[in-house]
Coordinates of C-alpha atoms and ligand atoms in Angstrom, one line a residue:
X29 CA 222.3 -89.3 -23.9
X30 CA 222.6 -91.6 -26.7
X31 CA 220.7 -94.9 -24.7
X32 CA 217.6 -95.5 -23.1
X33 CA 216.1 -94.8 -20.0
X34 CA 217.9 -96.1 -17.0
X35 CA 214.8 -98.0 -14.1
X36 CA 215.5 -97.3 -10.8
X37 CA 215.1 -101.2 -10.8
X38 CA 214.9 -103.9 -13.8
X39 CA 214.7 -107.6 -12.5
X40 CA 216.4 -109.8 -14.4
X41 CA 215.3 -112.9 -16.1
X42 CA 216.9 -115.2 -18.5
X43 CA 216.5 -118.3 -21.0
X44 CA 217.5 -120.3 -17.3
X45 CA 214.4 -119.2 -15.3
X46 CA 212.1 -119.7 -18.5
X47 CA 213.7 -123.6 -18.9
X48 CA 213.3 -124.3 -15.1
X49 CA 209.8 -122.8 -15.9
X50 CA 209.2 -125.2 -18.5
X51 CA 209.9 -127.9 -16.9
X52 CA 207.3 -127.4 -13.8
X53 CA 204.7 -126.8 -16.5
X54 CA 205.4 -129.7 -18.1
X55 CA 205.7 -131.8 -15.5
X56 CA 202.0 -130.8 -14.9
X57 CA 203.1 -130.7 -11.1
X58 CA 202.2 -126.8 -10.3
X59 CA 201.5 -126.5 -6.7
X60 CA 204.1 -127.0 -3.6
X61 CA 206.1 -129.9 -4.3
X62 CA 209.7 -131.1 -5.1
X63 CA 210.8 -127.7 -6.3
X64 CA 209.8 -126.0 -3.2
X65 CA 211.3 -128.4 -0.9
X66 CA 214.9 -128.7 -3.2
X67 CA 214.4 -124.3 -2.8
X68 CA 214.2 -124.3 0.8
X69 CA 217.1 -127.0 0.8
X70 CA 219.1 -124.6 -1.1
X71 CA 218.5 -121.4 0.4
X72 CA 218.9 -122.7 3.8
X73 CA 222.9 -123.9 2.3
X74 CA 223.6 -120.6 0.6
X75 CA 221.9 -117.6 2.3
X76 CA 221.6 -119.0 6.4
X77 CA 224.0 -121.1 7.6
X78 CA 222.1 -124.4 7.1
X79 CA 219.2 -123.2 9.2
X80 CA 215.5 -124.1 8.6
X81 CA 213.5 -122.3 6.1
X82 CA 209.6 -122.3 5.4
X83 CA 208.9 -121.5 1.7
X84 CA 205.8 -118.8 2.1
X85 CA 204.0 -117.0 -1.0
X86 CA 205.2 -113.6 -0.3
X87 CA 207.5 -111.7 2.5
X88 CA 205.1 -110.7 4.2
X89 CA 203.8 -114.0 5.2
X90 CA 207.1 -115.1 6.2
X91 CA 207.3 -112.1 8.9
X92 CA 203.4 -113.4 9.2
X93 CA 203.3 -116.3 10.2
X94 CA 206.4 -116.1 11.8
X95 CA 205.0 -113.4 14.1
X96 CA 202.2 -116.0 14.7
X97 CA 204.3 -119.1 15.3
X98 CA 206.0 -117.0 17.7
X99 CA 202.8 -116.2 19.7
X100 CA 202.3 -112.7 19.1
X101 CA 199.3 -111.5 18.7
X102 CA 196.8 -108.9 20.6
X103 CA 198.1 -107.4 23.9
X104 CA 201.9 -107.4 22.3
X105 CA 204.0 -104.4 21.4
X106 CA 206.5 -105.2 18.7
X107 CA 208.9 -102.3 18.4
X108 CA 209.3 -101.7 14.6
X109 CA 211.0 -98.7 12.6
X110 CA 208.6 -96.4 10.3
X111 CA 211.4 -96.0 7.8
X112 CA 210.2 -99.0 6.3
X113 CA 207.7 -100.2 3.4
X114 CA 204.4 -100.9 5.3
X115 CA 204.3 -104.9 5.3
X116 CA 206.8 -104.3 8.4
X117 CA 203.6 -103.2 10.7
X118 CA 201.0 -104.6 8.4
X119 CA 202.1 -108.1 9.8
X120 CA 202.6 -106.8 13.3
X121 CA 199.4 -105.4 13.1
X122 CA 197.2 -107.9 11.3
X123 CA 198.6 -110.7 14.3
X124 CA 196.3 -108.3 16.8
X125 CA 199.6 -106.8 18.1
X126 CA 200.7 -103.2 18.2
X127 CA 203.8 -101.7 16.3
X128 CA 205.3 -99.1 18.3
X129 CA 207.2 -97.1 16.1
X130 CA 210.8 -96.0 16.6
X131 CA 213.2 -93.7 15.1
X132 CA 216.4 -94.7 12.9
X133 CA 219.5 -93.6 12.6
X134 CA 220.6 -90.9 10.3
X135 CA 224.2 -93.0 9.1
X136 CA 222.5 -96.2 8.1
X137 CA 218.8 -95.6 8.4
X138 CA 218.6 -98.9 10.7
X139 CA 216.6 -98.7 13.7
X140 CA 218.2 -96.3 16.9
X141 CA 219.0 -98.8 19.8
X142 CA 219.1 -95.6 22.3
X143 CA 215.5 -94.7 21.1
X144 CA 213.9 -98.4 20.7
X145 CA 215.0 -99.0 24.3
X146 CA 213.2 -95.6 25.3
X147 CA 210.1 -97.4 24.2
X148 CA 210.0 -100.8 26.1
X149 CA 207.3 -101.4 28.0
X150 CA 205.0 -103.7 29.9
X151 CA 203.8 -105.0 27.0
X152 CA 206.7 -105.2 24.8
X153 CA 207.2 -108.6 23.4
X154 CA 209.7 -108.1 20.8
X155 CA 212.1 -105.6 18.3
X156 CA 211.9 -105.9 14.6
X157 CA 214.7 -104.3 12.9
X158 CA 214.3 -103.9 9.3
X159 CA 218.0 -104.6 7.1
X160 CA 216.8 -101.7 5.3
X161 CA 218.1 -101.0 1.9
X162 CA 221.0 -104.5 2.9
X163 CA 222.4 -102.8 5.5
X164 CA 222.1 -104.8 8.7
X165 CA 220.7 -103.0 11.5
X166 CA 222.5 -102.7 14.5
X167 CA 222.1 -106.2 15.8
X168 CA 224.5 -106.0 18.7
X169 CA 223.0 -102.9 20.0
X170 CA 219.4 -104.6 19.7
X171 CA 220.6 -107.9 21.3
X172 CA 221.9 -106.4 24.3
X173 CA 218.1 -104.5 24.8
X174 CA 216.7 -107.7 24.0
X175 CA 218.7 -109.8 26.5
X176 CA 218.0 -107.1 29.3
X177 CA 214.6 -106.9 28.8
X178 CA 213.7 -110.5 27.8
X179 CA 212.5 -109.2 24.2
X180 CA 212.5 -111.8 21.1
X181 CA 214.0 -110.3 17.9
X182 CA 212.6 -110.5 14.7
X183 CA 214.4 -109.8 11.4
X184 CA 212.7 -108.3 8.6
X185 CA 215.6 -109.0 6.0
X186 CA 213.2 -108.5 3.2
X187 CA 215.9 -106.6 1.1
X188 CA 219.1 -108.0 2.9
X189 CA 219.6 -111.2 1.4
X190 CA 223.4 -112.2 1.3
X191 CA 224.1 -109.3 4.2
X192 CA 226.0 -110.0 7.4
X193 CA 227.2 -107.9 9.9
X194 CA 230.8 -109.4 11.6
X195 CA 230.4 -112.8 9.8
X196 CA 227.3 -113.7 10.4
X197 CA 224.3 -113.6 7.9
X198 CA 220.9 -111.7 8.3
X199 CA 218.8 -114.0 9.1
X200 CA 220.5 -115.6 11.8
X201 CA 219.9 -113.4 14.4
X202 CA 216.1 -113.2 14.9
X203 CA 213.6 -115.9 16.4
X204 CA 213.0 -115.9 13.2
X205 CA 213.8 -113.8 9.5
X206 CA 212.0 -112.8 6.8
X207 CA 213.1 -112.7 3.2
X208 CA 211.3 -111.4 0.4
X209 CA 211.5 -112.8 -2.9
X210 CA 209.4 -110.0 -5.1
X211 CA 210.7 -109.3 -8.2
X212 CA 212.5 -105.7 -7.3
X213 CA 214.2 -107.4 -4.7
X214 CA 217.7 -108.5 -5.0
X215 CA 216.4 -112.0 -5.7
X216 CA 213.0 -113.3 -6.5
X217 CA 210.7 -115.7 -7.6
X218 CA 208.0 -113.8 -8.7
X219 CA 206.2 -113.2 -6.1
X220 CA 207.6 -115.1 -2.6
X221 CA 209.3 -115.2 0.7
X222 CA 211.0 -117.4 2.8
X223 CA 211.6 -117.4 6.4
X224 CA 214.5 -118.3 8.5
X225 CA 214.5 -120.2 12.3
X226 CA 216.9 -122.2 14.6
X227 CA 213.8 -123.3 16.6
X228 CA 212.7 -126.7 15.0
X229 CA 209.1 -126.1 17.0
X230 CA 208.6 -122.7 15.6
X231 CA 209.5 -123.9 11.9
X232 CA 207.2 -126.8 11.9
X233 CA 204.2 -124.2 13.5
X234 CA 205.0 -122.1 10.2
X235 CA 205.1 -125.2 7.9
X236 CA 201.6 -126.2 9.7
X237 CA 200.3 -122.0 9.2
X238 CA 200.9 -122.1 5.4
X239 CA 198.9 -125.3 4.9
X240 CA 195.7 -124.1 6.4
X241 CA 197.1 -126.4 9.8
X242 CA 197.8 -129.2 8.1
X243 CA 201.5 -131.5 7.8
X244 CA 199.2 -134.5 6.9
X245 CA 196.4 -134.0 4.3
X246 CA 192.6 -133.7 6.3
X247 CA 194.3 -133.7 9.6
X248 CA 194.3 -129.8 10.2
X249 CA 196.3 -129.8 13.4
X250 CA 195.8 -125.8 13.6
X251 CA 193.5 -123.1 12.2
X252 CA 196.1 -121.9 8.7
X253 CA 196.4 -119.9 5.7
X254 CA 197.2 -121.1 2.1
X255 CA 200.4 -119.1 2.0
X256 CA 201.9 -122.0 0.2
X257 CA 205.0 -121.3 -2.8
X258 CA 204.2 -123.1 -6.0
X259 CA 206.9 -125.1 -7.4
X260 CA 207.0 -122.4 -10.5
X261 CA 207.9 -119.8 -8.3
X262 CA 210.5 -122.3 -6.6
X263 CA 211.7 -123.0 -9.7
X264 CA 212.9 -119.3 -11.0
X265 CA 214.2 -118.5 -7.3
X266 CA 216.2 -121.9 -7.8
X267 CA 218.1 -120.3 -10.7
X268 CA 217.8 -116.9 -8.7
X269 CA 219.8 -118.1 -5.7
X270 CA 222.5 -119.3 -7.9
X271 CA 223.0 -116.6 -9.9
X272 CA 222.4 -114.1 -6.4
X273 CA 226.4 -114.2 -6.1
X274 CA 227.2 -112.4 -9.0
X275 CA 224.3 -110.1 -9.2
X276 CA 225.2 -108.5 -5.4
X277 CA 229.1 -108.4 -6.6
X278 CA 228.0 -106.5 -9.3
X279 CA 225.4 -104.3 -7.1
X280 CA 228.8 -103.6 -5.0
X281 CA 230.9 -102.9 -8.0
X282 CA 228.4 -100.3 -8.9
X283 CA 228.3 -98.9 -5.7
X284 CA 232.1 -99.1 -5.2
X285 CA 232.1 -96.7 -8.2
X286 CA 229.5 -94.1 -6.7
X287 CA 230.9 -93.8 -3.8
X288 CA 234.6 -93.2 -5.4
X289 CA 232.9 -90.7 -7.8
X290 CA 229.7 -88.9 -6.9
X291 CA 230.4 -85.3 -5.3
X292 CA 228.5 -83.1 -3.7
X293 CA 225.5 -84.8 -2.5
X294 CA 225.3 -87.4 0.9
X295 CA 227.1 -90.9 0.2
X296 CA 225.8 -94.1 2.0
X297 CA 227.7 -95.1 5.0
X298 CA 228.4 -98.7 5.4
X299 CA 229.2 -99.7 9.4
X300 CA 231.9 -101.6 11.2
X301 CA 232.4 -105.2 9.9
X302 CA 229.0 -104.8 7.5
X303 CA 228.9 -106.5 4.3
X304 CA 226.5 -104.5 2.2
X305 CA 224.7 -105.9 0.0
X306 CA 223.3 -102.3 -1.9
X307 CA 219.2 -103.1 -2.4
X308 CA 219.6 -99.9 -2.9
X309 CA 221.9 -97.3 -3.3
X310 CA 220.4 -94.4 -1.6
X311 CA 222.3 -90.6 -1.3
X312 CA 220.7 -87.7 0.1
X313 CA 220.0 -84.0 -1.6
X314 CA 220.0 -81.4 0.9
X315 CA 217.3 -79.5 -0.9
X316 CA 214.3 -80.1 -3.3
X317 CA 214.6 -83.4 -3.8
X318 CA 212.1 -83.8 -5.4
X319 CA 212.9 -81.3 -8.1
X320 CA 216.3 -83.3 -8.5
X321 CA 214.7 -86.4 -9.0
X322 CA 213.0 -85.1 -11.6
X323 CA 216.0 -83.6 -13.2
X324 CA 217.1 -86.7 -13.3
X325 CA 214.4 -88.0 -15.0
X326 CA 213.7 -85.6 -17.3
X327 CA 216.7 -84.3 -18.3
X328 CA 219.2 -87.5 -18.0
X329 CA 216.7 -90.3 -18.9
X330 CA 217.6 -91.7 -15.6
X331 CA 214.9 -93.3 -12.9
X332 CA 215.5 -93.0 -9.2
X333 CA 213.5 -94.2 -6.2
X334 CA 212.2 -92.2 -2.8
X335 CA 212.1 -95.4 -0.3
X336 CA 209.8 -94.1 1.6
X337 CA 208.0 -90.7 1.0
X338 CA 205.8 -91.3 4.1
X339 CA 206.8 -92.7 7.5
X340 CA 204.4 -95.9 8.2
X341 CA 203.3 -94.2 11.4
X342 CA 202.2 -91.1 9.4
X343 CA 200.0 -93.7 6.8
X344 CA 196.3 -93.4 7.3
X345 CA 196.5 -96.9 8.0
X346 CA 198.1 -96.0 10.9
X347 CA 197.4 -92.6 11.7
X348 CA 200.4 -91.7 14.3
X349 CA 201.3 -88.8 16.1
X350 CA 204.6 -90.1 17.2
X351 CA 207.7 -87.5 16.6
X352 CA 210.7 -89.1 14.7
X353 CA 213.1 -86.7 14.2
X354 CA 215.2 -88.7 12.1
X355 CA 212.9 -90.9 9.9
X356 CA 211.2 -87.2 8.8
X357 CA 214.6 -85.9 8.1
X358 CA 215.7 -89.1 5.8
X359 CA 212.1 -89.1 4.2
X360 CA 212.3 -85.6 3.2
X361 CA 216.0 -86.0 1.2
X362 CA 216.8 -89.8 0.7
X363 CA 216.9 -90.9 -3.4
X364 CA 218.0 -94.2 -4.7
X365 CA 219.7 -94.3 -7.4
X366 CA 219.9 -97.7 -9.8
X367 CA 222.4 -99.7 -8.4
X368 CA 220.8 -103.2 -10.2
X369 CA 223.2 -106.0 -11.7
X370 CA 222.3 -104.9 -15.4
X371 CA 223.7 -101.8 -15.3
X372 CA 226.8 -101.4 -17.2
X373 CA 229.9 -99.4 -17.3
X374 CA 228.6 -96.7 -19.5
X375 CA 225.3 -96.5 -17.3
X376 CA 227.4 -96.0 -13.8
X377 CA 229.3 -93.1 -16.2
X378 CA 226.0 -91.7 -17.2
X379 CA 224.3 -91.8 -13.9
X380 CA 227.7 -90.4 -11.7
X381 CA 227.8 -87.3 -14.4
X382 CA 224.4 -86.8 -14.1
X383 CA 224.3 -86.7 -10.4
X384 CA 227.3 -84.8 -10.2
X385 CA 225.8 -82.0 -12.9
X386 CA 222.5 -81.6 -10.9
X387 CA 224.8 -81.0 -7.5
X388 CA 226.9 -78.7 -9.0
X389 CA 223.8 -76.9 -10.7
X390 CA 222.5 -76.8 -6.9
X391 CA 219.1 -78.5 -8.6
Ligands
PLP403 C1 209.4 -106.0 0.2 C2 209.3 -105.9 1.6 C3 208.5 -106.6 2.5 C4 207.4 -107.5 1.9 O1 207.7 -108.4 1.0 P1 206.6 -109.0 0.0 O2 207.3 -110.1 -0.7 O3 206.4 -107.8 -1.0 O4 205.4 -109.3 0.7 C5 208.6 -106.5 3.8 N1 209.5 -105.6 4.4 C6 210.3 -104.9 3.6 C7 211.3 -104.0 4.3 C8 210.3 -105.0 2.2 O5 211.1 -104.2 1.5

């Protein structure tokens, strides 16, 4: 333990992002402009096929106004999981709809197909599977419910970006998808989001919904928001998304080396024809995890992560008495472990034979 403390996450920001900065500042040209536009341009090439994006201020907008666009809002169901950070059924829920929360599976922590089906009702006007940690969820499972029951899917791929599942990209599934650009994420520009549609109507309604209703200036179409992205912000998740290829090959290195190495404790599984992009790296201890997280902090100057210690549905702001087997098992023993691009070989050493130890010690 001759380093530093290890984070459970560390963004990373260079001389590029500062010059891009830089510029924008000089150019005295702050809010949504050229930068934004040349963002969305980009993002769309790299991360979604080509698809339309709309440039928001945070994730949450994206799945937002996306929910909006989409005409949900009160009378809906949206089935959601509540393994999940809140902003999943915060945006359900501040549209006027209700998120009916379903269990996940214990393999990948994506939502249960079996049990989200159990749950469609009259109401039901859509499914939101969460990509949670960059695994996809089970999109074929939840397109087949979908089709049946004339659902819409919506993709919360807030921590996915780069992810596909046989081929094809998160983001490309959904009415619509919802990226998150905060700084822990695996890409971000401060704070952001961007969302993804085929539907050329639906993107233009978002465009209009981040403007307060406006595409021309004092012609407010629509009631809006200002969820607008400044160019700054555009400008560090320009250099972001370039850099994004190297950062998740070295987030799957690191992972590539846990999962060859780490005894004695639950590994992540990764399904059929995934590509992973490791948000986090996330094992389970059987017993007292709690006590072995803060083993590992304590004792091994390494941080680690519980993603998430409460189900959503258990939150006061949501106050459910729902029984989910699977998301109170995963809450009570999942711990992410640093798995971020500036961890290097002597860090994946130190964190392996510190997991290992604590395991072994039965901690
Ligand atoms: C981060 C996150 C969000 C919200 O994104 P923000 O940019 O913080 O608003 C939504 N859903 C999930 C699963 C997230 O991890």
């Amino acid at each position: 333990m001759t380093r530093g403390f290890i984070p459970a996450a560390r963004p990373v920001i260079g001389s590029a992002e500062r010059d891009a900065v830089d510029a924008v500042l000089a150019s005295g040209m702050l809010a949504q402009g050229s930068e934004v536009a040349a963002f969305e341009q980009e993002f769309a090439r790299d991360l979604l096929d080509g698809r339309s994006v709309v440039a928001v201020n945070s994730g949450t907008s994206a799945l937002h106004l996306g929910l909006i666009a989409a005409g949900v809002g009160p009378g809906d169901e949206i089935i959601v999981p509540s393994f999940t950070f809140a902003a999943t059924a915060n945006a359900v829920a501040l549209t006027g709809a209700t998120p009916v929360f379903a269990d996940i599976r214990r393999t990948d922590y994506t939502l249960d197909p079996t049990h989200v089906e159990s749950l469609v009702g009259a109401r039901t006007r859509g499914i939101m599977p969460v990509h949670l940690y960059g695994h996809p969820a089970d999109m074929g499972g939840l397109e087949r419910i979908a089709a049946e029951h004339g659902l819409d899917i919506y993709e919360d791929a807030a921590q996915a970006h780069g992810a596909s599942l046989h081929g094809r990209l998160v983001g490309t599934f959904g009415r619509f998808g919802a990226f998150s650009l905060y700084p822990t994420k695996n890409m971000t520009s401060g704070e952001g989001g961007m969302a993804s549609t085929r539907d050329p109507e639906l993107a233009r309604t978002m465009q209009l919904l981040r403007n307060q209703g406006m595409a021309k200036q004092y012609a407010n179409e629509i009631v809006g928001f200002n969820a607008r992205m400044t160019d700054v912000h555009a400008a560090i998740g320009r250099v972001q998304l370039a850099a994004l290829p190297g950062r998740t090959k070295a987030r799957r290195t690191t992972a590539q080396f846990f999962d060859a190495n780490l005894r004695g404790v639950g590994l992540p599984t990764v399904g059929d024809g995934v590509v992973h992009v490791y948000h986090q790296y996330t094992i389970t201890v059987p017993e007292d995890r709690d006590g072995f997280a803060a083993a590992l902090r304590e004792e091994y100057a390494i941080g680690a992560g519980v993603y998430y210690p409460t189900p959503v549905h258990r939150l006061p702001a949501f106050d459910g008495q729902e029984r989910l087997p699977n998301t109170e098992w995963a809450k009570d023993r999942v711990l992410s472990l640093p798995v971020h691009p500036s961890l290097d070989d002597e860090d994946r050493e130190r964190i392996v034979t510190a997991v290992n130890a604590l395991a072994r010690a039965g901690a």
